PDB file of C-alpha atoms in Angstrom:
ATOM      1  CA  MET A  40      -0.023   0.047   0.015  1.00 48.00           C
ATOM      2  CA  LYS A  41       1.363   3.399  -0.979  1.00 63.00           C
ATOM      3  CA  THR A  42       1.988   6.086   1.721  1.00 82.00           C
ATOM      4  CA  MET A  43      -0.329   9.063   1.986  1.00 90.00           C
ATOM      5  CA  SER A  44       0.732  12.313   0.233  1.00 95.00           C
ATOM      6  CA  PRO A  45      -0.504  15.703   1.602  1.00 97.00           C
ATOM      7  CA  GLU A  46      -2.600  16.078  -1.640  1.00 98.00           C
ATOM      8  CA  ASP A  47      -4.186  12.674  -1.089  1.00 97.00           C
ATOM      9  CA  ALA A  48      -4.896  13.440   2.593  1.00 97.00           C
ATOM     10  CA  ALA A  49      -6.612  16.708   1.659  1.00 98.00           C
ATOM     11  CA  ARG A  50      -8.542  15.016  -1.147  1.00 98.00           C
ATOM     12  CA  CYS A  51      -9.775  12.281   1.240  1.00 97.00           C
ATOM     13  CA  CYS A  52     -11.023  14.815   3.711  1.00 98.00           C
ATOM     14  CA  THR A  53     -12.895  16.835   1.057  1.00 99.00           C
ATOM     15  CA  LEU A  54     -14.303  13.698  -0.625  1.00 98.00           C
ATOM     16  CA  GLY A  55     -15.513  12.444   2.738  1.00 97.00           C
ATOM     17  CA  LEU A  56     -17.498  15.609   3.228  1.00 97.00           C
ATOM     18  CA  LEU A  57     -19.001  15.333  -0.242  1.00 97.00           C
ATOM     19  CA  LEU A  58     -19.860  11.666   0.050  1.00 95.00           C
ATOM     20  CA  GLU A  59     -21.534  12.286   3.324  1.00 94.00           C
ATOM     21  CA  LEU A  60     -23.561  15.133   1.863  1.00 94.00           C
ATOM     22  CA  ALA A  61     -24.572  12.886  -1.109  1.00 93.00           C
ATOM     23  CA  THR A  62     -25.761  10.079   1.137  1.00 94.00           C
ATOM     24  CA  SER A  63     -29.586  10.148   1.345  1.00 92.00           C
ATOM     25  CA  PRO A  64     -31.812  10.021   3.293  1.00 90.00           C
ATOM     26  CA  LYS A  65     -30.274  11.122   6.566  1.00 87.00           C
ATOM     27  CA  PRO A  66     -32.869  12.179   9.163  1.00 80.00           C
ATOM     28  CA  GLY A  67     -32.272  15.605  10.362  1.00 81.00           C
ATOM     29  CA  LEU A  68     -29.211  16.350   8.235  1.00 86.00           C
ATOM     30  CA  VAL A  69     -28.666  17.986   4.899  1.00 87.00           C
ATOM     31  CA  ASP A  70     -28.298  15.750   1.909  1.00 84.00           C
ATOM     32  CA  ARG A  71     -28.753  15.765  -1.860  1.00 84.00           C
ATOM     33  CA  LEU A  72     -32.606  15.521  -1.598  1.00 84.00           C
ATOM     34  CA  SER A  73     -32.911  18.351   0.932  1.00 76.00           C
ATOM     35  CA  ASN A  74     -33.430  21.995   0.199  1.00 80.00           C
ATOM     36  CA  PRO A  75     -31.350  22.729  -2.965  1.00 84.00           C
ATOM     37  CA  ASP A  76     -30.138  26.109  -1.746  1.00 87.00           C
ATOM     38  CA  VAL A  77     -28.896  24.639   1.535  1.00 92.00           C
ATOM     39  CA  TYR A  78     -27.254  21.712  -0.201  1.00 93.00           C
ATOM     40  CA  ALA A  79     -25.469  24.046  -2.581  1.00 94.00           C
ATOM     41  CA  CYS A  80     -24.105  25.985   0.387  1.00 95.00           C
ATOM     42  CA  PHE A  81     -22.814  22.757   1.934  1.00 96.00           C
ATOM     43  CA  THR A  82     -21.210  21.447  -1.238  1.00 96.00           C
ATOM     44  CA  ALA A  83     -19.572  24.848  -2.081  1.00 97.00           C
ATOM     45  CA  SER A  84     -18.068  25.114   1.370  1.00 97.00           C
ATOM     46  CA  ALA A  85     -16.901  21.543   1.398  1.00 98.00           C
ATOM     47  CA  VAL A  86     -14.872  22.070  -1.817  1.00 98.00           C
ATOM     48  CA  ALA A  87     -13.516  25.388  -0.400  1.00 98.00           C
ATOM     49  CA  LEU A  88     -11.934  23.604   2.454  1.00 99.00           C
ATOM     50  CA  TYR A  89      -9.532  21.606   0.378  1.00 99.00           C
ATOM     51  CA  PRO A  90      -6.639  24.228   0.447  1.00 98.00           C
ATOM     52  CA  CYS A  91      -6.865  24.355   4.273  1.00 99.00           C
ATOM     53  CA  PHE A  92      -6.794  20.569   4.653  1.00 99.00           C
ATOM     54  CA  LEU A  93      -3.762  20.544   2.344  1.00 99.00           C
ATOM     55  CA  LYS A  94      -1.989  23.130   4.650  1.00 99.00           C
ATOM     56  CA  ALA A  95      -2.617  20.896   7.661  1.00 99.00           C
ATOM     57  CA  ALA A  96      -1.349  17.880   5.763  1.00 98.00           C
ATOM     58  CA  GLN A  97       1.790  19.861   4.758  1.00 98.00           C
ATOM     59  CA  GLY A  98       2.526  20.630   8.398  1.00 97.00           C
ATOM     60  CA  THR A  99       0.617  23.808   9.268  1.00 98.00           C
ATOM     61  CA  SER A 100      -0.625  23.802  12.865  1.00 98.00           C
ATOM     62  CA  VAL A 101      -4.073  22.481  13.489  1.00 99.00           C
ATOM     63  CA  GLY A 102      -5.238  25.866  14.950  1.00 98.00           C
ATOM     64  CA  ASP A 103      -4.073  27.862  11.841  1.00 99.00           C
ATOM     65  CA  ALA A 104      -5.650  25.281   9.501  1.00 99.00           C
ATOM     66  CA  VAL A 105      -8.959  25.305  11.416  1.00 98.00           C
ATOM     67  CA  LEU A 106      -9.024  29.143  11.243  1.00 98.00           C
ATOM     68  CA  CYS A 107      -8.334  28.961   7.538  1.00 98.00           C
ATOM     69  CA  SER A 108     -11.016  26.502   7.001  1.00 98.00           C
ATOM     70  CA  THR A 109     -13.598  28.448   8.915  1.00 97.00           C
ATOM     71  CA  ARG A 110     -12.817  31.653   6.910  1.00 97.00           C
ATOM     72  CA  GLU A 111     -13.056  29.784   3.631  1.00 98.00           C
ATOM     73  CA  MET A 112     -16.261  28.080   4.684  1.00 97.00           C
ATOM     74  CA  MET A 113     -17.891  31.416   5.478  1.00 96.00           C
ATOM     75  CA  SER A 114     -16.592  33.230   2.446  1.00 96.00           C
ATOM     76  CA  TRP A 115     -17.618  30.835  -0.279  1.00 96.00           C
ATOM     77  CA  GLN A 116     -21.376  30.640   0.588  1.00 95.00           C
ATOM     78  CA  LYS A 117     -24.048  32.597   2.346  1.00 92.00           C
ATOM     79  CA  GLY A 118     -25.552  29.919   4.496  1.00 91.00           C
ATOM     80  CA  GLY A 119     -23.389  30.487   7.566  1.00 92.00           C
ATOM     81  CA  ASN A 120     -21.978  27.583   9.521  1.00 93.00           C
ATOM     82  CA  THR A 121     -22.070  24.470   7.359  1.00 95.00           C
ATOM     83  CA  HIS A 122     -19.091  22.374   8.458  1.00 95.00           C
ATOM     84  CA  LEU A 123     -17.517  23.632  11.705  1.00 94.00           C
ATOM     85  CA  GLY A 124     -17.800  20.331  13.520  1.00 94.00           C
ATOM     86  CA  SER A 125     -16.643  18.380  10.510  1.00 96.00           C
ATOM     87  CA  LEU A 126     -13.548  20.565   9.872  1.00 97.00           C
ATOM     88  CA  LEU A 127     -12.632  20.421  13.542  1.00 97.00           C
ATOM     89  CA  LEU A 128     -12.660  16.612  13.279  1.00 98.00           C
ATOM     90  CA  LEU A 129     -11.074  16.394   9.828  1.00 99.00           C
ATOM     91  CA  THR A 130      -8.174  18.837  10.282  1.00 99.00           C
ATOM     92  CA  PRO A 131      -6.208  16.781  12.846  1.00 99.00           C
ATOM     93  CA  ILE A 132      -6.795  13.681  10.651  1.00 98.00           C
ATOM     94  CA  ALA A 133      -5.346  15.469   7.506  1.00 98.00           C
ATOM     95  CA  LYS A 134      -2.323  16.369   9.615  1.00 98.00           C
ATOM     96  CA  ALA A 135      -1.899  12.916  11.151  1.00 98.00           C
ATOM     97  CA  ALA A 136      -2.542  10.932   8.016  1.00 97.00           C
ATOM     98  CA  VAL A 137       0.630  12.025   6.240  1.00 96.00           C
ATOM     99  CA  GLU A 138       2.843  11.252   9.184  1.00 92.00           C
ATOM    100  CA  ALA A 139       1.098   7.883   9.651  1.00 93.00           C
ATOM    101  CA  GLY A 140       1.517   6.992   5.967  1.00 87.00           C
ATOM    102  CA  LYS A 141      -0.845   4.070   6.240  1.00 86.00           C
ATOM    103  CA  ILE A 142      -4.257   3.603   7.760  1.00 87.00           C
ATOM    104  CA  GLU A 143      -3.035   0.986  10.232  1.00 89.00           C
ATOM    105  CA  ARG A 144      -0.850   3.645  11.780  1.00 93.00           C
ATOM    106  CA  LEU A 145      -3.356   6.488  11.698  1.00 95.00           C
ATOM    107  CA  ARG A 146      -4.725   6.264  15.257  1.00 95.00           C
ATOM    108  CA  GLY A 147      -1.209   6.338  16.769  1.00 96.00           C
ATOM    109  CA  SER A 148      -0.358   9.428  14.670  1.00 97.00           C
ATOM    110  CA  LEU A 149      -3.662  11.044  15.689  1.00 98.00           C
ATOM    111  CA  GLU A 150      -2.926  10.566  19.365  1.00 97.00           C
ATOM    112  CA  LYS A 151       0.374  12.321  18.904  1.00 98.00           C
ATOM    113  CA  THR A 152      -1.227  15.150  16.956  1.00 98.00           C
ATOM    114  CA  LEU A 153      -3.953  15.678  19.529  1.00 98.00           C
ATOM    115  CA  LYS A 154      -1.425  15.867  22.316  1.00 98.00           C
ATOM    116  CA  GLN A 155       0.592  18.407  20.448  1.00 98.00           C
ATOM    117  CA  MET A 156      -2.414  20.831  20.053  1.00 98.00           C
ATOM    118  CA  ASP A 157      -1.437  23.473  22.568  1.00 98.00           C
ATOM    119  CA  TYR A 158      -2.805  26.752  23.807  1.00 98.00           C
ATOM    120  CA  ARG A 159      -1.914  28.437  20.546  1.00 98.00           C
ATOM    121  CA  ASP A 160      -4.098  25.979  18.625  1.00 98.00           C
ATOM    122  CA  LEU A 161      -6.795  26.420  21.276  1.00 97.00           C
ATOM    123  CA  HIS A 162      -6.783  30.231  20.846  1.00 96.00           C
ATOM    124  CA  LYS A 163      -7.328  29.893  17.146  1.00 97.00           C
ATOM    125  CA  ILE A 164      -9.998  27.184  17.408  1.00 95.00           C
ATOM    126  CA  LEU A 165     -11.921  29.330  19.899  1.00 94.00           C
ATOM    127  CA  LYS A 166     -11.679  32.282  17.442  1.00 94.00           C
ATOM    128  CA  ALA A 167     -13.067  29.980  14.772  1.00 94.00           C
ATOM    129  CA  ILE A 168     -16.003  28.942  17.018  1.00 92.00           C
ATOM    130  CA  LYS A 169     -16.595  32.623  17.755  1.00 91.00           C
ATOM    131  CA  MET A 170     -16.543  33.392  14.043  1.00 92.00           C
ATOM    132  CA  VAL A 171     -19.566  31.150  13.233  1.00 90.00           C
ATOM    133  CA  GLY A 172     -21.381  31.643  16.591  1.00 79.00           C
ATOM    134  CA  PRO A 173     -22.698  28.065  17.108  1.00 56.00           C
ATOM    135  CA  GLY A 174     -25.461  27.685  19.637  1.00 50.00           C
ATOM    136  CA  GLY A 175     -24.747  24.332  21.119  1.00 42.00           C
ATOM    137  CA  LEU A 176     -21.433  24.770  22.909  1.00 49.00           C
ATOM    138  CA  GLY A 177     -22.504  26.855  25.859  1.00 47.00           C
ATOM    139  CA  LYS A 178     -20.034  27.828  28.493  1.00 51.00           C
ATOM    140  CA  VAL A 179     -17.610  25.655  30.519  1.00 50.00           C
ATOM    141  CA  ALA A 180     -15.660  27.224  33.325  1.00 51.00           C
ATOM    142  CA  TYR A 181     -13.854  30.257  31.830  1.00 51.00           C
ATOM    143  CA  LEU A 182     -14.130  29.145  28.171  1.00 71.00           C
ATOM    144  CA  ASP A 183     -16.595  31.675  26.816  1.00 82.00           C
ATOM    145  CA  VAL A 184     -15.560  32.366  23.215  1.00 86.00           C
ATOM    146  CA  ASN A 185     -17.366  35.823  23.370  1.00 84.00           C
ATOM    147  CA  ASN A 186     -15.380  36.913  26.409  1.00 85.00           C
ATOM    148  CA  ALA A 187     -11.977  38.634  25.605  1.00 87.00           C
ATOM    149  CA  LYS A 188     -10.668  37.385  29.028  1.00 89.00           C
ATOM    150  CA  THR A 189     -10.924  33.824  27.785  1.00 89.00           C
ATOM    151  CA  TYR A 190      -8.138  34.292  25.261  1.00 92.00           C
ATOM    152  CA  ASN A 191      -5.809  35.909  27.899  1.00 93.00           C
ATOM    153  CA  LEU A 192      -6.579  33.064  30.324  1.00 92.00           C
ATOM    154  CA  VAL A 193      -5.772  30.463  27.726  1.00 93.00           C
ATOM    155  CA  LYS A 194      -2.412  32.073  27.070  1.00 95.00           C
ATOM    156  CA  GLN A 195      -1.661  32.589  30.719  1.00 96.00           C
ATOM    157  CA  ARG A 196      -2.546  29.026  31.680  1.00 95.00           C
ATOM    158  CA  LYS A 197      -1.236  27.441  28.495  1.00 97.00           C
ATOM    159  CA  THR A 198      -4.383  25.412  28.296  1.00 96.00           C
ATOM    160  CA  SER A 199      -4.145  22.656  25.721  1.00 97.00           C
ATOM    161  CA  VAL A 200      -7.050  21.818  23.439  1.00 97.00           C
ATOM    162  CA  ILE A 201      -7.656  18.515  25.157  1.00 97.00           C
ATOM    163  CA  GLU A 202      -7.709  20.205  28.638  1.00 95.00           C
ATOM    164  CA  ALA A 203     -10.233  22.755  27.389  1.00 93.00           C
ATOM    165  CA  PHE A 204     -12.515  20.336  25.609  1.00 93.00           C
ATOM    166  CA  ASN A 205     -12.532  17.631  28.263  1.00 93.00           C
ATOM    167  CA  PRO A 206     -15.500  19.047  30.251  1.00 88.00           C
ATOM    168  CA  TYR A 207     -17.541  18.774  27.071  1.00 86.00           C
ATOM    169  CA  ALA A 208     -16.519  15.201  26.256  1.00 89.00           C
ATOM    170  CA  GLN A 209     -19.663  13.498  27.540  1.00 88.00           C
ATOM    171  CA  TRP A 210     -22.131  15.456  25.479  1.00 85.00           C
ATOM    172  CA  GLU A 211     -20.393  17.080  22.416  1.00 87.00           C
ATOM    173  CA  VAL A 212     -19.065  14.952  19.565  1.00 91.00           C
ATOM    174  CA  VAL A 213     -15.908  16.933  18.701  1.00 93.00           C
ATOM    175  CA  ALA A 214     -14.852  17.092  22.309  1.00 92.00           C
ATOM    176  CA  HIS A 215     -15.615  13.411  22.775  1.00 93.00           C
ATOM    177  CA  GLU A 216     -13.579  12.472  19.752  1.00 95.00           C
ATOM    178  CA  TYR A 217     -10.579  14.670  20.645  1.00 97.00           C
ATOM    179  CA  CYS A 218     -10.555  13.260  24.251  1.00 96.00           C
ATOM    180  CA  THR A 219     -10.943   9.623  23.212  1.00 96.00           C
ATOM    181  CA  ASN A 220      -8.660   9.672  20.186  1.00 97.00           C
ATOM    182  CA  TYR A 221     -11.541   9.331  17.760  1.00 96.00           C
ATOM    183  CA  GLN A 222     -13.015   6.287  19.396  1.00 94.00           C
ATOM    184  CA  ALA A 223     -16.505   6.623  17.940  1.00 94.00           C
ATOM    185  CA  SER A 224     -15.259   7.693  14.524  1.00 95.00           C
ATOM    186  CA  ILE A 225     -13.074   4.675  14.241  1.00 95.00           C
ATOM    187  CA  MET A 226     -15.166   2.050  16.061  1.00 94.00           C
ATOM    188  CA  HIS A 227     -18.709   3.014  14.946  1.00 95.00           C
ATOM    189  CA  GLY A 228     -17.772   4.864  11.763  1.00 96.00           C
ATOM    190  CA  TYR A 229     -14.684   3.670   9.871  1.00 96.00           C
ATOM    191  CA  MET A 230     -14.702  -0.003  10.987  1.00 96.00           C
ATOM    192  CA  PHE A 231     -18.465  -0.310  10.539  1.00 97.00           C
ATOM    193  CA  LEU A 232     -18.334   1.320   7.069  1.00 97.00           C
ATOM    194  CA  ARG A 233     -15.503  -0.986   5.899  1.00 96.00           C
ATOM    195  CA  LYS A 234     -17.688  -3.998   6.593  1.00 96.00           C
ATOM    196  CA  ARG A 235     -20.851  -2.490   4.957  1.00 97.00           C
ATOM    197  CA  ILE A 236     -19.250  -1.521   1.740  1.00 96.00           C
ATOM    198  CA  GLU A 237     -18.281  -5.129   1.126  1.00 96.00           C
ATOM    199  CA  GLN A 238     -21.908  -6.050   0.816  1.00 95.00           C
ATOM    200  CA  GLU A 239     -23.832  -2.779   0.009  1.00 96.00           C
ATOM    201  CA  ASP A 240     -23.594   0.131  -2.393  1.00 96.00           C
ATOM    202  CA  TRP A 241     -22.046   3.358  -1.059  1.00 94.00           C
ATOM    203  CA  ASN A 242     -25.256   5.194  -0.378  1.00 95.00           C
ATOM    204  CA  THR A 243     -26.721   2.310   1.668  1.00 96.00           C
ATOM    205  CA  ALA A 244     -23.515   1.715   3.569  1.00 97.00           C
ATOM    206  CA  GLY A 245     -23.336   5.497   4.329  1.00 96.00           C
ATOM    207  CA  ILE A 246     -26.859   5.637   5.645  1.00 95.00           C
ATOM    208  CA  ASN A 247     -26.318   2.567   7.885  1.00 96.00           C
ATOM    209  CA  THR A 248     -23.036   4.019   9.150  1.00 96.00           C
ATOM    210  CA  PHE A 249     -24.714   7.257   9.929  1.00 93.00           C
ATOM    211  CA  LEU A 250     -27.426   5.487  11.896  1.00 94.00           C
ATOM    212  CA  ASN A 251     -24.834   3.381  13.679  1.00 94.00           C
ATOM    213  CA  ILE A 252     -22.940   6.403  14.749  1.00 92.00           C
ATOM    214  CA  LEU A 253     -26.174   8.130  15.844  1.00 89.00           C
ATOM    215  CA  GLN A 254     -27.150   5.158  17.940  1.00 88.00           C
ATOM    216  CA  HIS A 255     -23.807   5.104  19.813  1.00 85.00           C
ATOM    217  CA  LEU A 256     -22.904   8.788  20.081  1.00 76.00           C
ATOM    218  CA  PRO A 257     -25.594  11.362  21.026  1.00 57.00           C
ATOM    219  CA  ASP A 258     -24.683  14.882  20.229  1.00 57.00           C
ATOM    220  CA  SER A 259     -25.694  18.255  21.738  1.00 51.00           C
TER     221      SER A 259
END
């Protein structure tokens, strides 16, 4: 099996977003049979994220790549936040995949990448969250993205991304995946999907994988 190039890692992240969008029906989520205008916003922003995934795969810090992705996502369509959760999950994968080289080594590389995400990455991730203004994150301790003091405290305490997201881990998907080294994504997503595509078409396998993840990992 060939090793993973930065370009291939970025393509895989972008393709994953597009395939997920194309999978239909997905109760409660945007897909190709949903509102055409909304679907267009999601597809446009998914494609726009490729250069930022590529930067992460080429060695740019996760925080810088997340901020890049968020800006691109918001500038290429008028539907607001389309992929914040997805880009937060995929950016560390893009970075770790090149170092891993092969899928068998990805989780070990991911663990290293997650541990290396420091207060500088957190500062930029919080800026990205503030940029799109999602409603489901709430406030945990001092981490209020709308409070200027938060960013000073992050720097003073040198709070890592894992430390900051840990209080959310029981009820928010991105926090859970960061703090468990992508346990649900790998166990209930990737491994489940690999078995399904051996016996089903991509759309059916995608639907069943979506439902399997939904069953095992409730989100806010």
